[in-house]
C-alpha cells in the first residue's frame, strides 16, 4: 500500500492495529470503531496520535463527540461500488466540521480519486506503484464541476457569473 | 432549448478524453473488465447478448434537427443503419465496437450530446413530459428544472455509486404524461394558494420485480429548494439503501421497509441540516440564465383553425385519420404538436433508420419551430410546435417514409423492450410478440374502433417495457426452458397510476397473441359505447369477464 496525502505520495506513519495488539506509545494508531468505543480511555492514555476506522456500515454519528481527539478518520470502501463513504466524508467535513485527515481505504481506484477528493477525502491508500503524477493526472482529467460539494473549488454555476461580472467590470 | 456554453462544452470534451484513456487502459490490459465495467457503464456502454450497446442521453427527450442528423450519422457509420428510441427518452445503438466508442462520444460532443450516466448505479437521464412547452394544460415548462437537475447530477461526486440506478421524472402539467408515479423520484410542478410555483415530491415508485407506486413525501416544495431537497433524498438513500441484494436496492424498497412517514422525517431532517450549512441550491442568476433558453419560441398570431387544413381533412380520409390520432392540441392558437409514429404495422417499436432520422431532421427544419424534436417514453417522436397550415405537407412527407402510421395511443402503439433478441437478461423475446400483435390488429379502422389502449411488453421481470403499467401488459418468462408469456390487465402510468394484475396461467408465444385478441373482443362486447375506453370499461366490470373468456367459466 502506498499513501497519497494532500496530492503527493507520502510516507504512512500510521499503523492500523487489529483489535488485540497492544498499542505502542510512539506509533500513531488507527483502531476500529469497536476498539475505540471499548477502550477509549486506555487508548487516549497510551498514545497521542489516534485515528478511527469506520466500515461502510458505520456512520460517523458514532464518533461525533470524539472528533476533537482524532487526527484521522479512515473510511472504508469494501468495494469501489459501495458509495456510502462519500456521504460520510461530506458529513464529517461539512456538518461535523472535522478538519483532520479523512483517509480512503479499501478498494480505492484511480477513477474514483476525484469523487473522493471532492467529497472531502485528503488521504488515499492506493495500490503500490501509484505515483504523485499518476494521481494528479487522474484527478485533473475533469476539472469542471457543476455542483457544490465539500471541496472549495468554484462550480461552473459560480464561474459563469463570476466571468460575467469580471467582463462587466472591465467594460 | 438549452444550448451548451463554453463550460458545458469543455466539460463534455474532458469527459470524452477521460473515457478514451479508460478504453485504452482496458484494451492494453492495464485495467480488468471488472474495473472497467462501471466506468464504461457510466459512459453508456453496456455489454449485451451479441455485442456492446451504447445508450446516448437525450436530456428529457429534447433534441434538435442538427442533433438528429448526428444520430443518423452515427447509426450509418458505427452501427447497422438504425437506432432504437427507448422508454427512457434516449436512443440506443445495438452494434457499436468498443474501439469506436470514444469516437462516437466525440461525434456526440460536437452536437452537445453525451452518454454520461445513461447506465450504472447513478442518477440517470431525467425524463419529462414530451409535450413540455406546448401542452395546453401546462403550469410551467418542466424542462428548466430538468436541465438544472441534469447539470447538478452530472458527475455528482457523492452519488456516483448508489445502491442502484436512480431515475427522476418531472411533469409540469395537470395530466401526468411522464409516468412520474413509477420513478424513484417523481416531481409535479404545482402552484400553491399564494400563487407560488413549487413541486409536489413523490418517492419510491418503480417497476421491475417489485412494482410500486410512488408515495408523496411533500405536498409543496418551493422550487428554489429543489436541489437541496433532492440532495437530502439521495443522501439518505445512499447511506441507508440496501446493498446486500440488488433486487432490494432501489429506493422503493427503502420506502417500503422504513415506512413513508419515517423516511419522510429522515429526509426532512437531512434537508434542514443541509440548508443550514451548505449552499447546494443553484444560484438564482443561474436559474435565470437556464430559464432564458426555454423561453417560448416566436409563435405567430394565427387563427384558431386554418381553412385549408380543414378542407384537406375533409377531402383526404387518410390524412383525417392521422390528424385524429397523431395530432395533439397546442397551447397557442393555430399550432399543434405532431406525433411521429415509430410503430409501423409489424415493425420494431422505437426503431428508426438513418434515412428516417435524416428525413425527420429535414422536416423539422421546414415545419417545426426552432427545429425541435422530442422523444416520448412511448418510443415515438414528437414535433412540439407545428402550424396547422403545414400539417398536410408534413403528413405527406412522413407517410412516404412510413412515419405516419395513425396509431398514436392505439393498440399497435406498443411499447416493447429489446428482449431476447438483444438483451442478456431476457427470458423471452418481446419484439416478435409485438410484431405479431401489431400484424393481428393491422386494420387501422379496426384499431380506431377499439380506441385508446396501451399495450406494453417486457422480456423479463426487469420491466423495461413497462408491462406493469400497460392497460394490457405482457411479461416474458422462462418456463422450463420455453419462452412463455404472462398477461396482466389494468395497469396505467398516469395520474391514476396502477400496477396491472396477472390474469392467470401464462401463454405460449402464439397463445399470447390470441389471448390479447380475446381480451379486446371481450371489451368490444361489453363496453357501454365507443366513448368508454378499455381502461374505464375494465375498472367498471373488473377482470372477471375477461378471465372467463380467457380460461373458461371456472377460472373467473
Ligand atoms: S425487460 Fe428484461 S429483457 Fe427487456 S430489456 Fe429489460 S432487462 Fe432486457
PDB file of N, CA and C and ligand atoms in Angstrom, chain B residues 48 416-420 423-428 430 457-467 475, ligand 1:
ATOM      1  N   UNK B  48     -24.059  -6.515 -24.234  1.00  0.00           N
ATOM      2  CA  UNK B  48     -25.313  -7.229 -24.405  1.00  0.00           C
ATOM      3  C   UNK B  48     -25.059  -8.658 -24.865  1.00  0.00           C
ATOM      4  N   UNK B 416     -42.280  -1.945 -26.356  1.00  0.00           N
ATOM      5  CA  UNK B 416     -41.653  -3.251 -26.173  1.00  0.00           C
ATOM      6  C   UNK B 416     -40.178  -3.053 -25.893  1.00  0.00           C
ATOM      7  N   UNK B 417     -39.649  -3.800 -24.942  1.00  0.00           N
ATOM      8  CA  UNK B 417     -38.223  -3.730 -24.652  1.00  0.00           C
ATOM      9  C   UNK B 417     -37.477  -4.558 -25.706  1.00  0.00           C
ATOM     10  N   UNK B 418     -36.154  -4.478 -25.767  1.00  0.00           N
ATOM     11  CA  UNK B 418     -35.417  -5.252 -26.779  1.00  0.00           C
ATOM     12  C   UNK B 418     -35.554  -6.770 -26.605  1.00  0.00           C
ATOM     13  N   UNK B 419     -35.747  -7.231 -25.365  1.00  0.00           N
ATOM     14  CA  UNK B 419     -35.980  -8.658 -25.139  1.00  0.00           C
ATOM     15  C   UNK B 419     -34.838  -9.547 -25.604  1.00  0.00           C
ATOM     16  N   UNK B 420     -35.163 -10.795 -25.785  1.00  0.00           N
ATOM     17  CA  UNK B 420     -34.147 -11.818 -26.049  1.00  0.00           C
ATOM     18  C   UNK B 420     -33.437 -11.640 -27.394  1.00  0.00           C
ATOM     19  N   UNK B 423     -31.054  -8.538 -25.498  1.00  0.00           N
ATOM     20  CA  UNK B 423     -30.724  -8.279 -24.103  1.00  0.00           C
ATOM     21  C   UNK B 423     -30.249  -9.531 -23.380  1.00  0.00           C
ATOM     22  N   UNK B 424     -29.147  -9.381 -22.655  1.00  0.00           N
ATOM     23  CA  UNK B 424     -28.552 -10.501 -21.950  1.00  0.00           C
ATOM     24  C   UNK B 424     -29.353 -10.974 -20.752  1.00  0.00           C
ATOM     25  N   UNK B 425     -30.283 -10.182 -20.295  1.00  0.00           N
ATOM     26  CA  UNK B 425     -31.050 -10.552 -19.105  1.00  0.00           C
ATOM     27  C   UNK B 425     -32.395 -11.180 -19.448  1.00  0.00           C
ATOM     28  N   UNK B 426     -32.736 -11.173 -20.727  1.00  0.00           N
ATOM     29  CA  UNK B 426     -34.093 -11.543 -21.134  1.00  0.00           C
ATOM     30  C   UNK B 426     -34.411 -13.011 -20.883  1.00  0.00           C
ATOM     31  N   UNK B 427     -35.693 -13.269 -20.608  1.00  0.00           N
ATOM     32  CA  UNK B 427     -36.220 -14.629 -20.553  1.00  0.00           C
ATOM     33  C   UNK B 427     -36.890 -15.006 -21.863  1.00  0.00           C
ATOM     34  N   UNK B 428     -37.382 -14.007 -22.564  1.00  0.00           N
ATOM     35  CA  UNK B 428     -38.175 -14.280 -23.753  1.00  0.00           C
ATOM     36  C   UNK B 428     -38.059 -13.107 -24.713  1.00  0.00           C
ATOM     37  N   UNK B 430     -39.412 -10.096 -26.969  1.00  0.00           N
ATOM     38  CA  UNK B 430     -40.505  -9.118 -26.913  1.00  0.00           C
ATOM     39  C   UNK B 430     -40.868  -8.656 -28.312  1.00  0.00           C
ATOM     40  N   UNK B 457     -44.891  -4.512 -23.430  1.00  0.00           N
ATOM     41  CA  UNK B 457     -44.286  -5.848 -23.363  1.00  0.00           C
ATOM     42  C   UNK B 457     -42.855  -5.795 -22.817  1.00  0.00           C
ATOM     43  N   UNK B 458     -42.576  -6.617 -21.807  1.00  0.00           N
ATOM     44  CA  UNK B 458     -41.212  -6.750 -21.291  1.00  0.00           C
ATOM     45  C   UNK B 458     -40.743  -8.190 -21.468  1.00  0.00           C
ATOM     46  N   UNK B 459     -39.455  -8.342 -21.749  1.00  0.00           N
ATOM     47  CA  UNK B 459     -38.889  -9.676 -21.955  1.00  0.00           C
ATOM     48  C   UNK B 459     -38.409 -10.340 -20.677  1.00  0.00           C
ATOM     49  N   UNK B 460     -38.496  -9.622 -19.565  1.00  0.00           N
ATOM     50  CA  UNK B 460     -38.210 -10.235 -18.261  1.00  0.00           C
ATOM     51  C   UNK B 460     -38.734  -9.310 -17.172  1.00  0.00           C
ATOM     52  N   UNK B 461     -38.604  -9.751 -15.952  1.00  0.00           N
ATOM     53  CA  UNK B 461     -39.206  -9.054 -14.822  1.00  0.00           C
ATOM     54  C   UNK B 461     -38.594  -7.670 -14.563  1.00  0.00           C
ATOM     55  N   UNK B 462     -37.478  -7.355 -15.201  1.00  0.00           N
ATOM     56  CA  UNK B 462     -36.932  -6.009 -15.034  1.00  0.00           C
ATOM     57  C   UNK B 462     -37.858  -4.929 -15.577  1.00  0.00           C
ATOM     58  N   UNK B 463     -38.759  -5.321 -16.445  1.00  0.00           N
ATOM     59  CA  UNK B 463     -39.876  -4.443 -16.833  1.00  0.00           C
ATOM     60  C   UNK B 463     -39.482  -3.192 -17.611  1.00  0.00           C
ATOM     61  N   UNK B 464     -38.418  -3.282 -18.400  1.00  0.00           N
ATOM     62  CA  UNK B 464     -38.033  -2.126 -19.223  1.00  0.00           C
ATOM     63  C   UNK B 464     -39.144  -1.766 -20.203  1.00  0.00           C
ATOM     64  N   UNK B 465     -39.981  -2.740 -20.556  1.00  0.00           N
ATOM     65  CA  UNK B 465     -41.089  -2.473 -21.468  1.00  0.00           C
ATOM     66  C   UNK B 465     -42.345  -1.985 -20.752  1.00  0.00           C
ATOM     67  N   UNK B 466     -42.197  -1.655 -19.439  1.00  0.00           N
ATOM     68  CA  UNK B 466     -43.287  -1.034 -18.667  1.00  0.00           C
ATOM     69  C   UNK B 466     -44.571  -1.863 -18.616  1.00  0.00           C
ATOM     70  N   UNK B 467     -44.461  -3.195 -18.723  1.00  0.00           N
ATOM     71  CA  UNK B 467     -45.682  -4.006 -18.781  1.00  0.00           C
ATOM     72  C   UNK B 467     -46.569  -3.817 -17.548  1.00  0.00           C
ATOM     73  N   UNK B 475     -45.608 -10.056 -20.041  1.00  0.00           N
ATOM     74  CA  UNK B 475     -44.302 -10.293 -19.427  1.00  0.00           C
ATOM     75  C   UNK B 475     -43.758 -11.632 -19.904  1.00  0.00           C
TER      76      UNK B 475
HETATM   77  S1  LIG C   1     -37.176  -6.026 -19.520  1.00  0.00           S
HETATM   78 FE1  LIG C   1     -35.644  -7.620 -19.299  1.00  0.00          FE
HETATM   79  S2  LIG C   1     -35.423  -8.378 -21.376  1.00  0.00           S
HETATM   80 FE2  LIG C   1     -36.401  -6.449 -21.574  1.00  0.00          FE
HETATM   81  S3  LIG C   1     -34.699  -5.019 -21.898  1.00  0.00           S
HETATM   82 FE3  LIG C   1     -35.195  -5.038 -19.715  1.00  0.00          FE
HETATM   83  S4  LIG C   1     -33.763  -6.475 -18.870  1.00  0.00           S
HETATM   84 FE4  LIG C   1     -33.830  -6.881 -21.065  1.00  0.00          FE
END
